[in-house]
Amino acid sequence: MTTGSRRDSPPGTAERIDDVPRDDGAVPGDASFALCLTHDVDRPYKGLRSFYRATRDRPGYHLRTALSSSNPYWQFEELMALEEDLGVRSAFYFLNEQHLLADRPVRDWVSASNWIEHLGRYDVTAPDVAAVIRDLEAGGWEVGLHGSYHTADDRERLREEKAALEAVLDGPVTGGRQHHLRLSIPETWRHYRSIGLRYDSSLGSGTECGFTAGYRPIRPFGDGFRVFPLTIMEQALPDPGTRFDAARDRCDELLAEAAANDAVMTVLWHPRYFNEREFPGYRTLYRWLVERALDRGAWVGTPRRLCKRLDSDPDSSAQQAELGNRKR
């Protein structure tokens, strides 16, 4: 689960996020604001996590899922059908986590948190995962990189993970987000740019929602590389299973703020949250959020598609060249 962020002091580029250039005119056409939809694919299989969940709540249910052939976390087809019905597309960031025993030092083996973190590790080249990755790309969804837990300062590991995903896709990956939002600013962004990625969407919080990093994509190096700050992670909202109205109202407040500021708003819903039995209310809230954004006249799509729009817009390109013009 993506839970928080790590931000080291930013030597180099800009000492404060507020000091870097932004994308003015980032909202396409006559849209009131832009909404980027994203999903971090942390664990597509519940597997051994069933036993962990059984220690926290509903032990009978979770133990039954451990023994069942069903997989509550595999929500790709349902999510694709939902977005197809809404007429939108989103980005899926796939994780190629290191193997705890094969890839990590022995000192990491004694940490209980590491064992919990690595439960549910999957292989992007496994036939069923590779098939859904190709189906997503073929259907117009974006497939991106979910940089693994220890890669914030590891360019070569990021390069390897990107190459593995691109081998499955037989094509390039444009951007992604770090697992657990773990960033070393601006080093992680330098690594992303160096390995050929055009954007990152890790800047944000797993405990708070809002436009804490401003209303526009950030251009940390003054060139074509962008950072899309995260506005909402589903787990930071009031639990829609017990407080649906409060969760909906918070989303509506942020949509109104986005429209009032011509903002680019980025949201994250983990695919497993679309299982209503496991996480009641989250699927319904996601549908409501997208429908409400469309009703408000938003452009809705993927960060990759928005990057292409920005790069092809001569007015936007001219504004991006004026580093002093930094509306937030």
Tab-separated table of C-alpha atoms in Angstrom:
chain	number	residue	atom	x	y	z
A	1	MET	CA	0.000	0.000	0.000
A	2	THR	CA	1.233	3.467	-0.773
A	3	THR	CA	1.319	5.229	2.543
A	4	GLY	CA	3.643	8.176	2.650
A	5	SER	CA	6.560	10.019	1.152
A	6	ARG	CA	10.247	10.501	1.743
A	7	ARG	CA	11.713	13.834	0.754
A	8	ASP	CA	15.371	14.577	1.256
A	9	SER	CA	16.843	18.058	0.987
A	10	PRO	CA	16.872	19.061	-2.698
A	11	PRO	CA	20.465	19.936	-3.600
A	12	GLY	CA	20.754	21.451	-7.031
A	13	THR	CA	17.858	22.396	-9.227
A	14	ALA	CA	15.624	24.328	-6.834
A	15	GLU	CA	15.752	24.555	-3.087
A	16	ARG	CA	11.976	24.811	-2.800
A	17	ILE	CA	9.155	23.364	-4.882
A	18	ASP	CA	7.686	26.875	-5.021
A	19	ASP	CA	10.764	28.137	-6.858
A	20	VAL	CA	10.504	25.910	-9.929
A	21	PRO	CA	8.676	26.722	-13.183
A	22	ARG	CA	5.143	25.526	-13.798
A	23	ASP	CA	2.961	24.704	-16.783
A	24	ASP	CA	0.651	27.659	-17.287
A	25	GLY	CA	-2.220	26.998	-19.654
A	26	ALA	CA	-2.034	23.314	-18.734
A	27	VAL	CA	-5.761	22.652	-19.156
A	28	PRO	CA	-6.585	21.483	-22.690
A	29	GLY	CA	-9.018	23.447	-24.865
A	30	ASP	CA	-11.992	25.005	-23.137
A	31	ALA	CA	-12.039	22.504	-20.237
A	32	SER	CA	-12.553	23.961	-16.767
A	33	PHE	CA	-9.741	21.860	-15.313
A	34	ALA	CA	-7.875	18.608	-15.950
A	35	LEU	CA	-8.294	15.367	-14.017
A	36	CYS	CA	-5.596	12.704	-14.382
A	37	LEU	CA	-6.692	9.214	-13.317
A	38	THR	CA	-4.046	6.803	-12.008
A	39	HIS	CA	-3.826	3.364	-10.370
A	40	ASP	CA	-0.817	1.869	-8.549
A	41	VAL	CA	-0.734	-1.904	-9.086
A	42	ASP	CA	0.871	-2.909	-5.793
A	43	ARG	CA	-0.613	-6.382	-5.380
A	44	PRO	CA	-2.852	-7.931	-8.044
A	45	TYR	CA	-3.000	-11.158	-5.985
A	46	LYS	CA	-4.283	-11.266	-2.442
A	47	GLY	CA	-2.579	-14.577	-1.655
A	48	LEU	CA	-0.735	-14.651	1.670
A	49	ARG	CA	-2.078	-11.187	2.459
A	50	SER	CA	-5.289	-13.006	3.408
A	51	PHE	CA	-3.621	-14.261	6.589
A	52	TYR	CA	-2.288	-10.801	7.402
A	53	ARG	CA	-5.727	-9.232	6.874
A	54	ALA	CA	-7.292	-11.963	9.035
A	55	THR	CA	-5.298	-10.686	12.019
A	56	ARG	CA	-6.865	-7.244	11.646
A	57	ASP	CA	-10.552	-7.750	10.813
A	58	ARG	CA	-13.115	-10.309	9.604
A	59	PRO	CA	-10.864	-13.348	10.126
A	60	GLY	CA	-13.436	-15.812	8.810
A	61	TYR	CA	-13.869	-13.992	5.514
A	62	HIS	CA	-10.167	-13.391	4.917
A	63	LEU	CA	-9.206	-16.968	5.748
A	64	ARG	CA	-11.826	-18.218	3.283
A	65	THR	CA	-10.288	-16.048	0.550
A	66	ALA	CA	-6.892	-17.602	1.324
A	67	LEU	CA	-8.303	-21.042	0.566
A	68	SER	CA	-10.415	-19.996	-2.404
A	69	SER	CA	-9.403	-20.009	-6.059
A	70	SER	CA	-10.919	-16.534	-6.441
A	71	ASN	CA	-8.680	-13.479	-6.261
A	72	PRO	CA	-10.371	-10.383	-4.776
A	73	TYR	CA	-7.507	-8.079	-5.753
A	74	TRP	CA	-7.641	-8.836	-9.490
A	75	GLN	CA	-9.895	-5.981	-10.587
A	76	PHE	CA	-8.529	-5.088	-14.030
A	77	GLU	CA	-11.482	-6.224	-16.124
A	78	GLU	CA	-13.997	-4.599	-13.779
A	79	LEU	CA	-12.037	-1.343	-13.705
A	80	MET	CA	-11.647	-1.280	-17.478
A	81	ALA	CA	-15.380	-1.906	-17.933
A	82	LEU	CA	-16.225	0.896	-15.505
A	83	GLU	CA	-13.979	3.405	-17.284
A	84	GLU	CA	-15.154	2.245	-20.694
A	85	ASP	CA	-18.711	2.961	-19.559
A	86	LEU	CA	-17.642	6.444	-18.437
A	87	GLY	CA	-15.745	7.078	-21.681
A	88	VAL	CA	-12.424	7.745	-19.943
A	89	ARG	CA	-8.960	6.216	-19.714
A	90	SER	CA	-6.479	6.049	-16.824
A	91	ALA	CA	-2.855	5.122	-16.122
A	92	PHE	CA	-1.796	1.862	-14.431
A	93	TYR	CA	1.632	1.828	-12.791
A	94	PHE	CA	3.083	-1.684	-12.495
A	95	LEU	CA	5.501	-2.657	-9.716
A	96	ASN	CA	8.536	-4.893	-10.257
A	97	GLU	CA	9.505	-5.260	-6.597
A	98	GLN	CA	12.837	-6.804	-5.661
A	99	HIS	CA	12.841	-10.281	-4.133
A	100	LEU	CA	13.536	-9.983	-0.418
A	101	LEU	CA	15.747	-13.086	-0.204
A	102	ALA	CA	17.373	-12.967	-3.626
A	103	ASP	CA	17.918	-9.239	-4.110
A	104	ARG	CA	18.096	-7.582	-0.688
A	105	PRO	CA	20.910	-7.739	1.895
A	106	VAL	CA	20.623	-10.193	4.779
A	107	ARG	CA	20.059	-7.369	7.261
A	108	ASP	CA	16.708	-6.695	5.569
A	109	TRP	CA	15.499	-10.241	6.211
A	110	VAL	CA	15.023	-9.706	9.946
A	111	SER	CA	12.572	-6.825	9.520
A	112	ALA	CA	8.918	-7.803	9.919
A	113	SER	CA	7.895	-4.746	7.915
A	114	ASN	CA	10.009	-5.959	4.987
A	115	TRP	CA	8.277	-9.338	5.019
A	116	ILE	CA	4.883	-7.621	5.047
A	117	GLU	CA	6.023	-5.284	2.265
A	118	HIS	CA	7.185	-8.135	0.040
A	119	LEU	CA	4.143	-10.355	0.558
A	120	GLY	CA	2.252	-10.340	-2.707
A	121	ARG	CA	5.266	-9.572	-4.901
A	122	TYR	CA	4.423	-10.361	-8.524
A	123	ASP	CA	6.250	-10.759	-11.823
A	124	VAL	CA	5.317	-8.388	-14.666
A	125	THR	CA	6.405	-11.068	-17.160
A	126	ALA	CA	4.040	-13.722	-15.722
A	127	PRO	CA	1.557	-14.728	-18.460
A	128	ASP	CA	-1.601	-13.377	-16.805
A	129	VAL	CA	0.014	-10.082	-15.762
A	130	ALA	CA	1.730	-9.609	-19.122
A	131	ALA	CA	-1.565	-10.296	-20.893
A	132	VAL	CA	-3.459	-7.643	-18.918
A	133	ILE	CA	-0.629	-5.140	-19.454
A	134	ARG	CA	-0.920	-5.619	-23.208
A	135	ASP	CA	-4.729	-5.471	-23.067
A	136	LEU	CA	-4.572	-2.165	-21.211
A	137	GLU	CA	-2.163	-0.614	-23.697
A	138	ALA	CA	-4.154	-1.914	-26.669
A	139	GLY	CA	-7.363	-0.465	-25.210
A	140	GLY	CA	-5.979	3.050	-24.834
A	141	TRP	CA	-5.018	2.936	-21.186
A	142	GLU	CA	-1.552	4.033	-20.126
A	143	VAL	CA	0.906	1.530	-18.648
A	144	GLY	CA	3.597	3.133	-16.508
A	145	LEU	CA	6.342	2.343	-14.026
A	146	HIS	CA	5.766	1.947	-10.279
A	147	GLY	CA	9.340	2.297	-9.067
A	148	SER	CA	10.036	-0.285	-6.360
A	149	TYR	CA	10.552	0.469	-2.682
A	150	HIS	CA	14.333	0.958	-2.710
A	151	THR	CA	14.739	2.807	-6.025
A	152	ALA	CA	14.453	6.471	-5.052
A	153	ASP	CA	18.261	6.692	-5.199
A	154	ASP	CA	18.946	3.759	-7.543
A	155	ARG	CA	18.987	4.829	-11.177
A	156	GLU	CA	20.182	1.494	-12.514
A	157	ARG	CA	17.470	-0.474	-10.758
A	158	LEU	CA	14.877	1.963	-12.128
A	159	ARG	CA	16.380	1.471	-15.581
A	160	GLU	CA	16.090	-2.313	-15.213
A	161	GLU	CA	12.486	-2.141	-14.054
A	162	LYS	CA	11.561	0.173	-16.915
A	163	ALA	CA	13.264	-2.124	-19.436
A	164	ALA	CA	11.415	-5.178	-18.096
A	165	LEU	CA	8.068	-3.423	-18.420
A	166	GLU	CA	8.885	-2.137	-21.901
A	167	ALA	CA	9.826	-5.654	-22.980
A	168	VAL	CA	6.325	-6.806	-22.037
A	169	LEU	CA	4.744	-3.832	-23.793
A	170	ASP	CA	7.090	-3.977	-26.786
A	171	GLY	CA	7.080	-0.185	-26.578
A	172	PRO	CA	8.153	2.787	-24.461
A	173	VAL	CA	6.998	3.742	-20.968
A	174	THR	CA	6.393	7.473	-20.510
A	175	GLY	CA	6.184	7.994	-16.739
A	176	GLY	CA	5.186	6.609	-13.392
A	177	ARG	CA	5.127	6.908	-9.631
A	178	GLN	CA	7.355	5.667	-6.815
A	179	HIS	CA	6.084	2.919	-4.493
A	180	HIS	CA	5.055	4.433	-1.146
A	181	LEU	CA	5.683	7.849	-2.772
A	182	ARG	CA	9.348	7.471	-1.790
A	183	LEU	CA	11.229	10.393	-3.322
A	184	SER	CA	14.652	11.908	-3.013
A	185	ILE	CA	14.101	15.392	-4.438
A	186	PRO	CA	15.318	16.189	-7.032
A	187	GLU	CA	17.535	13.101	-7.462
A	188	THR	CA	14.678	10.687	-8.209
A	189	TRP	CA	13.426	13.063	-10.891
A	190	ARG	CA	16.924	13.239	-12.372
A	191	HIS	CA	16.953	9.449	-12.498
A	192	TYR	CA	13.555	9.383	-14.197
A	193	ARG	CA	14.658	11.907	-16.807
A	194	SER	CA	17.971	10.101	-17.362
A	195	ILE	CA	16.303	6.763	-18.129
A	196	GLY	CA	13.937	8.364	-20.624
A	197	LEU	CA	10.806	9.009	-18.583
A	198	ARG	CA	8.904	12.235	-19.229
A	199	TYR	CA	7.032	12.642	-15.965
A	200	ASP	CA	6.670	11.552	-12.342
A	201	SER	CA	3.549	11.607	-10.153
A	202	SER	CA	5.014	10.722	-6.736
A	203	LEU	CA	4.873	14.150	-5.102
A	204	GLY	CA	2.034	13.923	-2.596
A	205	SER	CA	0.702	12.309	0.553
A	206	GLY	CA	-0.995	9.109	1.595
A	207	THR	CA	-2.599	10.802	4.589
A	208	GLU	CA	-3.736	14.207	3.326
A	209	CYS	CA	-5.637	15.367	0.244
A	210	GLY	CA	-5.294	18.717	-1.456
A	211	PHE	CA	-3.280	20.947	-3.773
A	212	THR	CA	-0.367	21.219	-1.360
A	213	ALA	CA	2.155	21.410	-4.221
A	214	GLY	CA	0.156	23.882	-6.318
A	215	TYR	CA	-2.297	23.794	-9.184
A	216	ARG	CA	0.044	23.150	-12.114
A	217	PRO	CA	2.466	20.445	-13.217
A	218	ILE	CA	6.000	21.256	-12.056
A	219	ARG	CA	8.985	21.518	-14.400
A	220	PRO	CA	11.879	20.912	-11.965
A	221	PHE	CA	14.606	21.296	-14.582
A	222	GLY	CA	12.975	23.915	-16.818
A	223	ASP	CA	12.726	21.450	-19.705
A	224	GLY	CA	10.177	18.904	-20.926
A	225	PHE	CA	10.223	16.738	-17.801
A	226	ARG	CA	7.126	17.223	-15.620
A	227	VAL	CA	5.947	16.390	-12.136
A	228	PHE	CA	2.209	15.849	-11.615
A	229	PRO	CA	1.520	16.409	-7.889
A	230	LEU	CA	-0.898	13.924	-6.336
A	231	THR	CA	-4.137	15.527	-5.128
A	232	ILE	CA	-6.104	12.547	-3.781
A	233	MET	CA	-5.110	9.063	-2.709
A	234	GLU	CA	-8.230	7.099	-1.856
A	235	GLN	CA	-6.980	5.972	1.555
A	236	ALA	CA	-6.519	9.609	2.667
A	237	LEU	CA	-10.252	10.272	2.326
A	238	PRO	CA	-12.875	9.519	4.978
A	239	ASP	CA	-13.801	5.836	4.641
A	240	PRO	CA	-16.665	5.779	2.126
A	241	GLY	CA	-17.801	2.435	3.534
A	242	THR	CA	-18.875	4.131	6.760
A	243	ARG	CA	-18.789	7.860	5.890
A	244	PHE	CA	-19.685	8.036	2.218
A	245	ASP	CA	-21.173	11.524	2.362
A	246	ALA	CA	-18.042	12.913	4.041
A	247	ALA	CA	-15.767	11.298	1.439
A	248	ARG	CA	-17.936	12.537	-1.432
A	249	ASP	CA	-18.093	16.058	0.013
A	250	ARG	CA	-14.297	16.205	0.338
A	251	CYS	CA	-13.920	15.126	-3.284
A	252	ASP	CA	-16.474	17.724	-4.353
A	253	GLU	CA	-14.571	20.450	-2.492
A	254	LEU	CA	-11.388	19.557	-4.341
A	255	LEU	CA	-13.155	19.386	-7.711
A	256	ALA	CA	-14.584	22.866	-7.075
A	257	GLU	CA	-11.130	24.141	-6.113
A	258	ALA	CA	-9.671	22.628	-9.275
A	259	ALA	CA	-12.312	24.297	-11.449
A	260	ALA	CA	-11.790	27.665	-9.727
A	261	ASN	CA	-8.044	27.550	-10.401
A	262	ASP	CA	-7.820	25.900	-13.850
A	263	ALA	CA	-5.926	23.163	-12.046
A	264	VAL	CA	-4.452	19.836	-13.015
A	265	MET	CA	-5.795	17.396	-10.435
A	266	THR	CA	-4.304	13.902	-10.093
A	267	VAL	CA	-6.042	11.075	-8.239
A	268	LEU	CA	-4.908	7.582	-7.234
A	269	TRP	CA	-7.199	4.589	-6.669
A	270	HIS	CA	-5.435	1.243	-6.093
A	271	PRO	CA	-7.132	-1.482	-8.161
A	272	ARG	CA	-7.879	-3.688	-5.149
A	273	TYR	CA	-10.120	-0.915	-3.769
A	274	PHE	CA	-12.578	-1.648	-6.574
A	275	ASN	CA	-13.585	-4.880	-4.809
A	276	GLU	CA	-16.708	-3.747	-2.958
A	277	ARG	CA	-16.676	-6.751	-0.618
A	278	GLU	CA	-13.186	-5.898	0.634
A	279	PHE	CA	-13.371	-2.100	0.387
A	280	PRO	CA	-17.026	-1.007	0.334
A	281	GLY	CA	-17.811	2.403	-1.102
A	282	TYR	CA	-14.582	3.076	-2.980
A	283	ARG	CA	-15.764	1.895	-6.405
A	284	THR	CA	-18.964	3.925	-6.086
A	285	LEU	CA	-17.019	6.986	-4.970
A	286	TYR	CA	-14.594	6.696	-7.902
A	287	ARG	CA	-17.460	6.560	-10.398
A	288	TRP	CA	-19.088	9.552	-8.726
A	289	LEU	CA	-15.796	11.504	-8.810
A	290	VAL	CA	-15.290	10.963	-12.538
A	291	GLU	CA	-18.920	11.690	-13.394
A	292	ARG	CA	-18.859	14.856	-11.288
A	293	ALA	CA	-15.641	16.019	-12.963
A	294	LEU	CA	-17.151	15.470	-16.404
A	295	ASP	CA	-20.297	17.334	-15.356
A	296	ARG	CA	-18.087	20.251	-14.297
A	297	GLY	CA	-16.518	20.361	-17.761
A	298	ALA	CA	-13.184	18.728	-16.908
A	299	TRP	CA	-10.744	17.166	-19.313
A	300	VAL	CA	-10.258	13.613	-17.988
A	301	GLY	CA	-7.445	11.303	-19.018
A	302	THR	CA	-3.924	10.044	-18.380
A	303	PRO	CA	-0.762	11.997	-17.533
A	304	ARG	CA	0.851	10.684	-20.726
A	305	ARG	CA	-1.962	12.058	-22.846
A	306	LEU	CA	-1.833	15.404	-21.051
A	307	CYS	CA	1.944	15.598	-21.616
A	308	LYS	CA	1.365	15.098	-25.332
A	309	ARG	CA	-1.253	17.847	-25.370
A	310	LEU	CA	1.080	20.235	-23.581
A	311	ASP	CA	3.998	19.435	-25.862
A	312	SER	CA	1.905	19.953	-28.989
A	313	ASP	CA	0.370	23.262	-27.845
A	314	PRO	CA	2.500	26.160	-29.143
A	315	ASP	CA	0.984	28.590	-26.640
A	316	SER	CA	1.812	26.234	-23.787
A	317	SER	CA	5.348	25.746	-25.105
A	318	ALA	CA	5.897	29.482	-25.231
A	319	GLN	CA	4.638	29.875	-21.683
A	320	GLN	CA	6.879	27.069	-20.497
A	321	ALA	CA	9.896	28.897	-21.899
A	322	GLU	CA	9.111	31.914	-19.728
A	323	LEU	CA	10.493	30.587	-16.469
A	324	GLY	CA	9.484	33.728	-14.651
A	325	ASN	CA	5.795	33.141	-15.353
A	326	ARG	CA	4.955	30.670	-12.567
A	327	LYS	CA	1.289	30.792	-11.736
A	328	ARG	CA	0.409	28.176	-9.126
